[in-house]
Coordinates of N, CA and C in Angstrom, one line a residue:
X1 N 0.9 -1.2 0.0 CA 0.0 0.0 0.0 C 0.9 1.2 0.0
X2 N 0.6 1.7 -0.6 CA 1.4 3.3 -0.9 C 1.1 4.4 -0.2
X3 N 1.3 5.1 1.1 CA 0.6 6.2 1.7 C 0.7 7.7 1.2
X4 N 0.0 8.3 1.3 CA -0.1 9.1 0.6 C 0.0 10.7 1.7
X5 N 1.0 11.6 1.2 CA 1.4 13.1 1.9 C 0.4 13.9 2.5
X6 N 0.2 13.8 3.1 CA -0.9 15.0 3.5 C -0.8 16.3 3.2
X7 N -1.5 17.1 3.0 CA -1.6 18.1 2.7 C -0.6 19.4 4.0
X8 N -0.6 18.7 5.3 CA -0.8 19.5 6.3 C 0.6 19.8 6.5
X9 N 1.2 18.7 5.9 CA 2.7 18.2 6.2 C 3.3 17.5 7.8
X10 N 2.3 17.6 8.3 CA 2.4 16.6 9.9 C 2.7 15.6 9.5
X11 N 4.0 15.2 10.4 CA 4.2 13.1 10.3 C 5.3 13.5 9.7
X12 N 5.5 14.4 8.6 CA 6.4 14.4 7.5 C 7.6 14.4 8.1
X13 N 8.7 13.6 8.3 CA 9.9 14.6 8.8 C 10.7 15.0 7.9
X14 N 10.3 15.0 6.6 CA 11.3 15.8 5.4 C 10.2 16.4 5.0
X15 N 9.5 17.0 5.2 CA 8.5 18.3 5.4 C 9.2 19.3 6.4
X16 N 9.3 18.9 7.5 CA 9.4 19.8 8.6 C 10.9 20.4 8.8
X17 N 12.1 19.3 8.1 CA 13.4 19.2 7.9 C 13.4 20.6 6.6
X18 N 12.0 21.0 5.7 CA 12.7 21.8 4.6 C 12.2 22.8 5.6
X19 N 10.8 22.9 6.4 CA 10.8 23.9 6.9 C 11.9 24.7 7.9
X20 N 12.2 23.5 8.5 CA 13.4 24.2 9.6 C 14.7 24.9 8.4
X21 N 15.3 24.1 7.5 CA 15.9 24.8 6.2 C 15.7 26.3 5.8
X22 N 14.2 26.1 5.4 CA 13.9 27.5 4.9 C 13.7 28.9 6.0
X23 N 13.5 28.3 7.5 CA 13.5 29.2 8.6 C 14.8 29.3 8.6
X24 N 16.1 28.7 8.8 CA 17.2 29.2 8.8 C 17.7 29.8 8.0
X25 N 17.2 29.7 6.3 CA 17.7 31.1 5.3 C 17.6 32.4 5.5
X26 N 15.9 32.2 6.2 CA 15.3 33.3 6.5 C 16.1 34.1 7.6
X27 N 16.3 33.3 8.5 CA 17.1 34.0 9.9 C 18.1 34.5 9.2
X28 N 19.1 34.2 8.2 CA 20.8 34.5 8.1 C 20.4 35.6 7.2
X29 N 18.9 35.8 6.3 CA 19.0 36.6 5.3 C 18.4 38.0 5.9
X30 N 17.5 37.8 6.6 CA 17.2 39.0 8.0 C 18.6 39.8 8.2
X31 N 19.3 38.5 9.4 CA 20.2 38.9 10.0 C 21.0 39.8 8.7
X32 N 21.4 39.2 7.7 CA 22.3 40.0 6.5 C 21.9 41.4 6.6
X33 N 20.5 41.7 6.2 CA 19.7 42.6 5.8 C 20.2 43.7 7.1
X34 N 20.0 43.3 8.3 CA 20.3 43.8 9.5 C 21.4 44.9 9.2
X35 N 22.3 43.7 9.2 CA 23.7 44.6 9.1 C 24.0 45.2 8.2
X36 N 23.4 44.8 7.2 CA 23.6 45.6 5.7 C 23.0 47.3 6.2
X37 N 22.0 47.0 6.9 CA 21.1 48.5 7.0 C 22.0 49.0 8.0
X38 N 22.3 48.7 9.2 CA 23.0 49.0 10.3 C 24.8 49.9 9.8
X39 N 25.0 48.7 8.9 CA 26.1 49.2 8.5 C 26.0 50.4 7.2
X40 N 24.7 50.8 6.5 CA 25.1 52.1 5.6 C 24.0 53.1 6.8
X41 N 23.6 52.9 7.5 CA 22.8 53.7 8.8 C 24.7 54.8 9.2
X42 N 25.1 53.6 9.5 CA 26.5 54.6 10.4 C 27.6 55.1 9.4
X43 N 27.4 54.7 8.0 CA 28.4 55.3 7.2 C 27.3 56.6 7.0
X44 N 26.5 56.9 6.6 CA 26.0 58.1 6.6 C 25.7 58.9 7.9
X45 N 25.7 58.5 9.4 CA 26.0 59.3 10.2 C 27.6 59.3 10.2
X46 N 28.4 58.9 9.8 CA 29.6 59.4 9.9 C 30.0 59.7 8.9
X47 N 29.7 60.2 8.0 CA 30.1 60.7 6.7 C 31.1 61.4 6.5
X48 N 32.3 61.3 6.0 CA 33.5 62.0 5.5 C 33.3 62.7 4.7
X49 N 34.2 63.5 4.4 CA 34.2 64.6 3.4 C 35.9 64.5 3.3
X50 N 36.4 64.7 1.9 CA 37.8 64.9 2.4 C 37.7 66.2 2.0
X51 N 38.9 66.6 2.8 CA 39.4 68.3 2.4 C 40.8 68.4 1.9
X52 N 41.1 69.1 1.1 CA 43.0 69.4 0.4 C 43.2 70.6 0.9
X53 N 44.2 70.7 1.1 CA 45.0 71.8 1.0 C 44.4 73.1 -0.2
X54 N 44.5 74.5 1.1 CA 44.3 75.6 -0.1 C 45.5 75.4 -0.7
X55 N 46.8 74.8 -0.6 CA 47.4 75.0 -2.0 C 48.0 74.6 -3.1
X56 N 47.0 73.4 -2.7 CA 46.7 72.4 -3.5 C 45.9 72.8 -5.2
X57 N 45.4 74.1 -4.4 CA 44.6 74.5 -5.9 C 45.4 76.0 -6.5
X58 N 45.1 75.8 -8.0 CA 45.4 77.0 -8.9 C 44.3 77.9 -9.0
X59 N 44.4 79.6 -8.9 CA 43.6 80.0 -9.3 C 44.3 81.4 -10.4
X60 N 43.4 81.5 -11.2 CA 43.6 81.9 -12.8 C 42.5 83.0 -12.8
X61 N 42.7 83.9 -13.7 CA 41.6 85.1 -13.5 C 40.7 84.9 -15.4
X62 N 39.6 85.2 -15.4 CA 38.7 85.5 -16.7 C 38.5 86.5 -16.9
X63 N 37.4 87.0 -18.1 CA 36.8 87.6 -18.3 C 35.4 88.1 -17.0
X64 N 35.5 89.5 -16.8 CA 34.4 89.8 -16.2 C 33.2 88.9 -16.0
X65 N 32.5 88.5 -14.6 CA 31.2 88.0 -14.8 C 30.4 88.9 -14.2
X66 N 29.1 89.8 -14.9 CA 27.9 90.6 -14.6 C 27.2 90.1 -13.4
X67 N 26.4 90.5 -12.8 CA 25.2 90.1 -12.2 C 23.7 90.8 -13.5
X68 N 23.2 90.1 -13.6 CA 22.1 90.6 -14.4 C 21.2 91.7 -14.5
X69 N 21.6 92.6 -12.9 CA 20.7 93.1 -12.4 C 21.8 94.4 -11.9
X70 N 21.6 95.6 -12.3 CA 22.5 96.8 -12.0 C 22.0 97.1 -10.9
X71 N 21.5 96.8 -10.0 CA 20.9 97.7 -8.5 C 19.9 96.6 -8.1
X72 N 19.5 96.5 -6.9 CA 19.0 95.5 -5.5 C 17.4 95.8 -6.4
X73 N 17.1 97.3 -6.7 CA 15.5 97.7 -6.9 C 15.7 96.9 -8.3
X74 N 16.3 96.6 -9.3 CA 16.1 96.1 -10.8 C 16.0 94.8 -10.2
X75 N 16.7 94.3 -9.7 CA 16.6 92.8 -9.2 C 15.4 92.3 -8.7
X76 N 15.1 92.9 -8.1 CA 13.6 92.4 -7.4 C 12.2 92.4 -8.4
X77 N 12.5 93.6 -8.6 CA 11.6 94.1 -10.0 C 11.5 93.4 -11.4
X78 N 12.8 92.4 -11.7 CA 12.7 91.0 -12.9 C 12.1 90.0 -12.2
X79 N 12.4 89.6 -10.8 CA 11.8 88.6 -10.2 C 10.6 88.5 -9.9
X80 N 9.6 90.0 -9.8 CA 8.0 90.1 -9.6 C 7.7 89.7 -10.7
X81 N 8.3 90.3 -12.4 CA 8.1 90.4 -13.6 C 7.9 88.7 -13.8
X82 N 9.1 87.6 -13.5 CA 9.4 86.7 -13.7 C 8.0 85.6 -12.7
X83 N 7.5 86.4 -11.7 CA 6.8 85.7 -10.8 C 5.6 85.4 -11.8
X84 N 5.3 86.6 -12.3 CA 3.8 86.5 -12.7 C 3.8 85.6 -14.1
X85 N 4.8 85.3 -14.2 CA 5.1 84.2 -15.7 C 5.2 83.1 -15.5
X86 N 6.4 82.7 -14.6 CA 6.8 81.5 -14.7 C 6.5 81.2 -13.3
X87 N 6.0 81.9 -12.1 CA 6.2 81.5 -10.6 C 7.6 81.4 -9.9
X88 N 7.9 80.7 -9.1 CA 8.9 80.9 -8.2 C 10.4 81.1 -8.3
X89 N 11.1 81.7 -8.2 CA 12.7 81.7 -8.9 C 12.8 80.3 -8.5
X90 N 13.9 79.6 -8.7 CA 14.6 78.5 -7.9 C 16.7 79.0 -8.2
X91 N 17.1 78.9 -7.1 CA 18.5 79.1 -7.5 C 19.3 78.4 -6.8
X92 N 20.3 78.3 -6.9 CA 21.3 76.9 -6.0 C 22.9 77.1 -6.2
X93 N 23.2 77.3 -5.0 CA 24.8 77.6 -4.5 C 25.7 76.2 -4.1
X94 N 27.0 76.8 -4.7 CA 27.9 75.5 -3.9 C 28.6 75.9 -3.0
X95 N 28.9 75.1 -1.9 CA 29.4 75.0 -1.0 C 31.0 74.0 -1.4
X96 N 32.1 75.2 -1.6 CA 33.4 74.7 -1.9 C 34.3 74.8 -0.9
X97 N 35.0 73.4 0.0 CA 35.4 73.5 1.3 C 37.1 73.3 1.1
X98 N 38.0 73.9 1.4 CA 39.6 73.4 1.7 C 39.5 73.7 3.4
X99 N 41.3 73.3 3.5 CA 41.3 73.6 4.9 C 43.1 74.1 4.6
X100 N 43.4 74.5 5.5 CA 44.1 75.4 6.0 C 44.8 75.8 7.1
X101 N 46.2 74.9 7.7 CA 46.5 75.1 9.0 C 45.7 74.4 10.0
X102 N 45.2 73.1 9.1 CA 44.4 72.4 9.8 C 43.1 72.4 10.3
X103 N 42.7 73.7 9.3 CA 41.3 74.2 9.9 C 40.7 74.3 8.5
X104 N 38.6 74.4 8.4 CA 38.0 74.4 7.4 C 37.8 75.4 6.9
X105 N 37.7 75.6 5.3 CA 37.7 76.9 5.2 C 37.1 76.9 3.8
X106 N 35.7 78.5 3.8 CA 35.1 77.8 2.6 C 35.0 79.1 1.4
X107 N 35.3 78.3 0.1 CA 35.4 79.6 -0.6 C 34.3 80.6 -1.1
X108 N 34.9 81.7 -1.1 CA 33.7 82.7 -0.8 C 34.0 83.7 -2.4
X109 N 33.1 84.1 -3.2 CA 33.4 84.6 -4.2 C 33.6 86.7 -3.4
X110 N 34.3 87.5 -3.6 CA 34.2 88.6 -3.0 C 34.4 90.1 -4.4
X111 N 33.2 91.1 -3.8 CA 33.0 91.7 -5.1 C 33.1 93.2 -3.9
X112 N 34.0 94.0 -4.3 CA 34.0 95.1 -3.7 C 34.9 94.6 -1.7
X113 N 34.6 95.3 -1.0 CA 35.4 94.7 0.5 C 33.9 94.7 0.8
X114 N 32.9 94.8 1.2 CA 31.8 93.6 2.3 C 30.9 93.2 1.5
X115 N 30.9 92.3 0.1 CA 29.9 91.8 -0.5 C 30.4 90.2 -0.6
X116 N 30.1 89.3 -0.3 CA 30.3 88.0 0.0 C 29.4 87.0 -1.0
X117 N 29.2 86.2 -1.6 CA 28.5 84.8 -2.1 C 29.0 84.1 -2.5
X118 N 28.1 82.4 -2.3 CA 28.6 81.6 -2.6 C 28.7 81.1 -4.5
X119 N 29.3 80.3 -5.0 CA 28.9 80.7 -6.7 C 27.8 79.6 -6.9
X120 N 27.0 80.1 -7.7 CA 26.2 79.5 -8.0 C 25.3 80.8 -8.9
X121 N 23.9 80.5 -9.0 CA 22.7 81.3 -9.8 C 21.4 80.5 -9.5
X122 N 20.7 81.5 -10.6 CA 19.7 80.9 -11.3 C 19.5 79.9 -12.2
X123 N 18.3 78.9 -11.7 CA 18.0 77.6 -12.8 C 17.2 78.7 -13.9
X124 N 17.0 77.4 -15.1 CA 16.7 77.8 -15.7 C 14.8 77.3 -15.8
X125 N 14.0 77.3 -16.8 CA 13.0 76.5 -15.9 C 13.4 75.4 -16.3
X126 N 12.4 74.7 -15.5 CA 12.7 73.0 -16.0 C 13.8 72.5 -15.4
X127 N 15.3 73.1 -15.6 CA 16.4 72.6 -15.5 C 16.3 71.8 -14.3
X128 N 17.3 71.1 -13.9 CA 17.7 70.0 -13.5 C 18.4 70.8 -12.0
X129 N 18.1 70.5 -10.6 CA 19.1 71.6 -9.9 C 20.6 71.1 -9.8
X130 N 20.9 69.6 -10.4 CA 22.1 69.2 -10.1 C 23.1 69.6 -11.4
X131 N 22.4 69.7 -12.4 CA 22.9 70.3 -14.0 C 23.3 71.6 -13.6
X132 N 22.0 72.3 -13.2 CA 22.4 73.9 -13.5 C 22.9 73.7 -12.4
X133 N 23.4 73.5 -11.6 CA 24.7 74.0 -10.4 C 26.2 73.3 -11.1
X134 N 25.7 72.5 -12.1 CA 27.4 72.0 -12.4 C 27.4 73.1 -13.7
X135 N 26.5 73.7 -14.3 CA 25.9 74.7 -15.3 C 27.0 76.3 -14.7
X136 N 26.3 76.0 -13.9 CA 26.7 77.6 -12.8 C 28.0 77.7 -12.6
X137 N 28.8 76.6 -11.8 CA 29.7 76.4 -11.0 C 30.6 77.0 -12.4
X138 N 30.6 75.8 -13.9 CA 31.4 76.1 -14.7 C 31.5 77.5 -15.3
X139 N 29.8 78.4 -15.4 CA 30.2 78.9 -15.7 C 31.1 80.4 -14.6
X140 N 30.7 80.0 -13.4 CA 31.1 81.3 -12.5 C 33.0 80.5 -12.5
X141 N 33.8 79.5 -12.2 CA 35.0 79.4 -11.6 C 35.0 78.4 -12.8
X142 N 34.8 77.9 -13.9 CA 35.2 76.9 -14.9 C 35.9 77.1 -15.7
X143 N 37.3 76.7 -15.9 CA 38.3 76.8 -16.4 C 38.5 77.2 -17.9
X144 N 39.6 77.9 -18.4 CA 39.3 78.6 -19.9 C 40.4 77.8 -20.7
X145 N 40.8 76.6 -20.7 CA 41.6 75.7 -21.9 C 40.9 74.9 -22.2
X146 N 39.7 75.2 -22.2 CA 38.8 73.4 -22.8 C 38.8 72.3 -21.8
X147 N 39.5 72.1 -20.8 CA 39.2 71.3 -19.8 C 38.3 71.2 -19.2
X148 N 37.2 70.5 -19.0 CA 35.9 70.4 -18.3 C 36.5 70.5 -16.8
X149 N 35.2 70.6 -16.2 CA 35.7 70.5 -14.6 C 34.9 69.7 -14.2
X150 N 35.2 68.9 -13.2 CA 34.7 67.6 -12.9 C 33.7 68.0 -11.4
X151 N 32.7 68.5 -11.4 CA 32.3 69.1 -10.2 C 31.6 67.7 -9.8
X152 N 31.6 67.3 -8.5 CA 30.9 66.1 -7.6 C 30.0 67.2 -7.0
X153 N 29.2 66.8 -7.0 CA 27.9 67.3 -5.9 C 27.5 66.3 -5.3
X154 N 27.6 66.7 -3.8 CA 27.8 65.5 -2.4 C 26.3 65.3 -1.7
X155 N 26.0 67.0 -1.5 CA 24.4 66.5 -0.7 C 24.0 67.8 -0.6
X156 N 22.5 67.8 -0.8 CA 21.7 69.0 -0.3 C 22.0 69.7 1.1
X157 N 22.6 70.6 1.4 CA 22.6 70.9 2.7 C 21.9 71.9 3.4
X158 N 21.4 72.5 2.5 CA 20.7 73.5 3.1 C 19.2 73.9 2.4
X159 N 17.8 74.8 2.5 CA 16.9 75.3 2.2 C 16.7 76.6 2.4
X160 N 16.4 77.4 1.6 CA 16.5 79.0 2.3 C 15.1 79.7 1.2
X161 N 14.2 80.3 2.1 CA 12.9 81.0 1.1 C 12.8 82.0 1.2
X162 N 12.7 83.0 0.1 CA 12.6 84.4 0.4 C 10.7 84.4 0.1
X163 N 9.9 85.1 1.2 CA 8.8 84.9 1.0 C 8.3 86.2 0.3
X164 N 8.7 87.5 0.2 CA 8.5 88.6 -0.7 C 9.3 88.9 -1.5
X165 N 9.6 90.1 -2.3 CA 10.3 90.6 -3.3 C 11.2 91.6 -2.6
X166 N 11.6 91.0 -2.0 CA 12.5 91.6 -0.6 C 13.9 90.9 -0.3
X167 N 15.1 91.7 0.2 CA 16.1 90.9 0.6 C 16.1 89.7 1.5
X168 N 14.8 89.7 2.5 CA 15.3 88.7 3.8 C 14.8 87.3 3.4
X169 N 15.9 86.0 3.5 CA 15.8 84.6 3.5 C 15.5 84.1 4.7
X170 N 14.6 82.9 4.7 CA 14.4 82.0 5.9 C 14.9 81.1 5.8
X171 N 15.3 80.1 6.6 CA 15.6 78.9 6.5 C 14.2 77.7 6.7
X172 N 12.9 78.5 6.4 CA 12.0 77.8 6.7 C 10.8 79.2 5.9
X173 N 9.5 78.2 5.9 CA 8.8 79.4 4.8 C 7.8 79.7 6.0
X174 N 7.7 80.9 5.8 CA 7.0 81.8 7.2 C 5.3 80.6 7.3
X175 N 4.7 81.0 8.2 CA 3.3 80.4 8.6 C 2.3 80.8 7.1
X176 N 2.4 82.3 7.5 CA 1.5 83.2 6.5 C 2.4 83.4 5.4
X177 N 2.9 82.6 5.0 CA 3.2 82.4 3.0 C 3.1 81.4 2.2
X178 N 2.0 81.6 1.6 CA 1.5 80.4 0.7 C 2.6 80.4 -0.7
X179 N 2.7 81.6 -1.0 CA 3.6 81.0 -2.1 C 5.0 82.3 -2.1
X180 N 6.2 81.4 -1.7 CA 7.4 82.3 -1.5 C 8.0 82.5 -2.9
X181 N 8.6 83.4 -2.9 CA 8.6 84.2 -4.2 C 10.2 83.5 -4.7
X182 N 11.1 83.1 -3.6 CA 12.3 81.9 -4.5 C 12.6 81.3 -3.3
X183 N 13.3 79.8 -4.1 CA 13.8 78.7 -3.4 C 14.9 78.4 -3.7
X184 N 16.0 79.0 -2.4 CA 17.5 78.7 -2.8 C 18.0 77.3 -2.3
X185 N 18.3 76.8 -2.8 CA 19.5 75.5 -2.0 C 20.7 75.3 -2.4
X186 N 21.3 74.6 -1.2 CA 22.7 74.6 -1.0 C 23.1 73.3 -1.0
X187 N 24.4 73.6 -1.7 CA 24.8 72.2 -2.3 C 26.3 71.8 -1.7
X188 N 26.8 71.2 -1.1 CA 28.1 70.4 -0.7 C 28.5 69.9 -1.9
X189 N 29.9 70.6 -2.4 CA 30.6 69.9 -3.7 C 32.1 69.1 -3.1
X190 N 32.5 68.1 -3.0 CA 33.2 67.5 -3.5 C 34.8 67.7 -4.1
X191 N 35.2 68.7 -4.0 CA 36.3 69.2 -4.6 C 37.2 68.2 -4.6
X192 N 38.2 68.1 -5.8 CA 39.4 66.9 -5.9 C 40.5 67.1 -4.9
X193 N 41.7 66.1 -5.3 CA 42.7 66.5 -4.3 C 43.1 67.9 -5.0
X194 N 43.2 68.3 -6.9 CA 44.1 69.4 -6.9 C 43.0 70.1 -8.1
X195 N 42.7 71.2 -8.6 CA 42.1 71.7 -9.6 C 42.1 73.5 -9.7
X196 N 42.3 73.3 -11.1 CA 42.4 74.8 -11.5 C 41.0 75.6 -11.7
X197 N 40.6 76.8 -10.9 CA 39.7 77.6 -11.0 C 39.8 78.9 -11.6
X198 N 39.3 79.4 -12.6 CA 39.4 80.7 -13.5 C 38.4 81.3 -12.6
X199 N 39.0 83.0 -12.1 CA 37.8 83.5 -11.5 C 38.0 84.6 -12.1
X200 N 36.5 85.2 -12.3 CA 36.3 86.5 -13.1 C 37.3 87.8 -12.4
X201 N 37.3 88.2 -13.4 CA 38.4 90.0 -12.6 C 37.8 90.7 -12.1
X202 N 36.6 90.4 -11.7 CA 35.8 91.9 -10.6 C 35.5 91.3 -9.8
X203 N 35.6 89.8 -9.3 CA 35.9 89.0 -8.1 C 37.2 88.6 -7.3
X204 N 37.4 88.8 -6.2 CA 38.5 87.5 -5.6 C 37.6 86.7 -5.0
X205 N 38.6 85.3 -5.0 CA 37.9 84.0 -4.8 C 38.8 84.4 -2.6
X206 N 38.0 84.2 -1.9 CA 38.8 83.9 -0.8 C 38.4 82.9 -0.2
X207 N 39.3 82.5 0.8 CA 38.9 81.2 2.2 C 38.7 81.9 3.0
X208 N 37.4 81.8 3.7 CA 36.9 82.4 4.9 C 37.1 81.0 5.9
X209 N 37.4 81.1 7.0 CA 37.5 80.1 7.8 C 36.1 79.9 8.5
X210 N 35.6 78.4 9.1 CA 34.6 78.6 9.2 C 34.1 79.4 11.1
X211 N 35.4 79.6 11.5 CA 34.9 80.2 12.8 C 34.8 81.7 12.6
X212 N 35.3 82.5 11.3 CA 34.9 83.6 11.0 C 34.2 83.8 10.6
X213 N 32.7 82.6 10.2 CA 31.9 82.7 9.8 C 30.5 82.4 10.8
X214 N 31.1 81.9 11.6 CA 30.2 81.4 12.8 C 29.5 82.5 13.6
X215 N 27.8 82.7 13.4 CA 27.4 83.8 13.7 C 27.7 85.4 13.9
X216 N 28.0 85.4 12.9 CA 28.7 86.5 11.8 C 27.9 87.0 10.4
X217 N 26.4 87.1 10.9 CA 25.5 87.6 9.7 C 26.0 89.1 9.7
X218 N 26.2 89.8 10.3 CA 26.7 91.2 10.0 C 27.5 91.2 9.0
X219 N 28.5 90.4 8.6 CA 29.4 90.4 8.0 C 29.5 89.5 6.5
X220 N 28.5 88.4 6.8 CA 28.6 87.6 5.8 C 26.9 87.4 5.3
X221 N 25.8 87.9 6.7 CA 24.7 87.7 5.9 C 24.3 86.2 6.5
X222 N 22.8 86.0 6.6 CA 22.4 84.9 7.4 C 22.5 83.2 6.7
X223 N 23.0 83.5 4.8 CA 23.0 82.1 4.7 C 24.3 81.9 4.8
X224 N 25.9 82.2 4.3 CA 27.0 82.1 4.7 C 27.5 81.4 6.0
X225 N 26.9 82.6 6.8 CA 26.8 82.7 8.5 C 26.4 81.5 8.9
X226 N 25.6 80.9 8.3 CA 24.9 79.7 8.8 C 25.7 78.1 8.7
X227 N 26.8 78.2 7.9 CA 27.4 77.1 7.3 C 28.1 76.5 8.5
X228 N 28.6 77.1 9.2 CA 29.1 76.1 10.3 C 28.5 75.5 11.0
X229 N 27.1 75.9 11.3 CA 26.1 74.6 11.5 C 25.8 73.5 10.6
X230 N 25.5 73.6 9.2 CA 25.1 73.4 8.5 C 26.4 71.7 8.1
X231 N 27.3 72.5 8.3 CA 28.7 71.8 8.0 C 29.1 70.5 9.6
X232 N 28.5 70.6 10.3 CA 28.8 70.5 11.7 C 28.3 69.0 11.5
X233 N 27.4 68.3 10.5 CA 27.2 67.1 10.6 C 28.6 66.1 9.7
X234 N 29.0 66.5 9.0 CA 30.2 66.1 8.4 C 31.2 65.7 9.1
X235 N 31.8 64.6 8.9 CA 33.3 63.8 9.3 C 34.1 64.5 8.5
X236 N 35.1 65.6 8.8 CA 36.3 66.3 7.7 C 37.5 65.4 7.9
X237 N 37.4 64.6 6.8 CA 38.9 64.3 6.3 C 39.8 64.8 6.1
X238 N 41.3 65.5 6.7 CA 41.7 66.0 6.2 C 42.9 65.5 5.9
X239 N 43.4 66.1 4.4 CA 44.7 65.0 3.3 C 45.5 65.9 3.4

């Protein structure tokens, strides 16, 4: 007589032998999963950044770069113009870090003695915010022999909204503003160990250190000012 499997798998002991099998893949593949997560959990709380040497880099001078806008009142005045067309500016800065005597230090484009920013602009519409910052970057500090520049962009670090057609940025969009009039963000780049930067002639490029910039809106303005917080989550490698 031939007995026949039950459906239930009881009795079976090579039923119960695949289950115990398939409960033990399951445990080792969990467990993997565990550590897999565990282990990119603490590589991203400890995130490195490496830094080089300022003089490690070359800097070269260009052709003049404009601002689009001859006075603070024309500026605001294309961006109402631009509101009622297209809606919201969107624009996006890099954040370019060396160090220096052991210390961090981030480059600051400088136009006149107390005008300070970081390089970057305006997108275009549509554009891409990771294009038009490697868009920007090239065109504000990108080199003039035909060499491309290899810009890494590392991570969003910051949010900043201007809610009128006014100078003052938030790092947060007020209660009472449904629609802020632009959306800046800030970008962590990646710099190599060595690279040549062309900077226009009505700029110097400087290293501001970041404890000169540490609550120091008088001087540098509240998104600048802000970077050593901002920066404070970073592991700095330094080579």
């Amino acid at each position: 007589m031939t007995a026949r499997r039950q459906s239930s798998g009881s009795g079976w002991p090579r039923y119960q032998q695949q289950q115990q099998q398939q409960q033990g893949y399951n445990d080792v593949n969990n467990a993997q999963g565990d550590t897999n997560s565990t282990t990119k959990i603490s590589q991203y709380i400890n995130r490195g950044i490496n830094l080089y040497p300022l003089t490690n880099y070359t800097f070269g001078t260009k052709e003049p770069l404009y601002e689009r806008d001859s006075t603070v009142q024309a500026r605001f005045q294309r961006m109402r113009e631009e509101f009622d067309k297209a809606g919201q500016r969107r624009s996006v800065e890099g954040v370019l870090i060396v160090h220096e005597h052991g210390l961090p230090h981030v480059l600051l484009l400088q136009l006149g003695t107390t005008f300070f920013k970081l390089p970057g602009g305006e997108l275009h519409n549509g554009e891409n915010e990771v294009d038009g910052l490697k868009r920007l970057m090239t065109e504000t500090l990108g080199r003039q022999d035909g060499v491309a520049q290899d810009w890494v962009i590392e991570d969003c670090i910051g949010n900043w909204w201007r809610p009128n057609f006014e100078p003052p940025l938030y790092p947060y969009i007020p209660a009472h503003i449904t629609k802020p009039k632009e959306h800046k963000k800030l970008f962590l780049v990646q710099l190599g160990e060595k690279a040549l930067f062309a900077v226009p002639r009505n700029y110097k490029l400087v290293a501001a250190p970041l404890f000169e910039l540490y609550d120091n809106s008088n001087g540098y303005g509240p998104v600048i000012s802000s970077l050593p917080q901002l920066l404070s989550r970073f592991n700095f490698v330094y080579n």
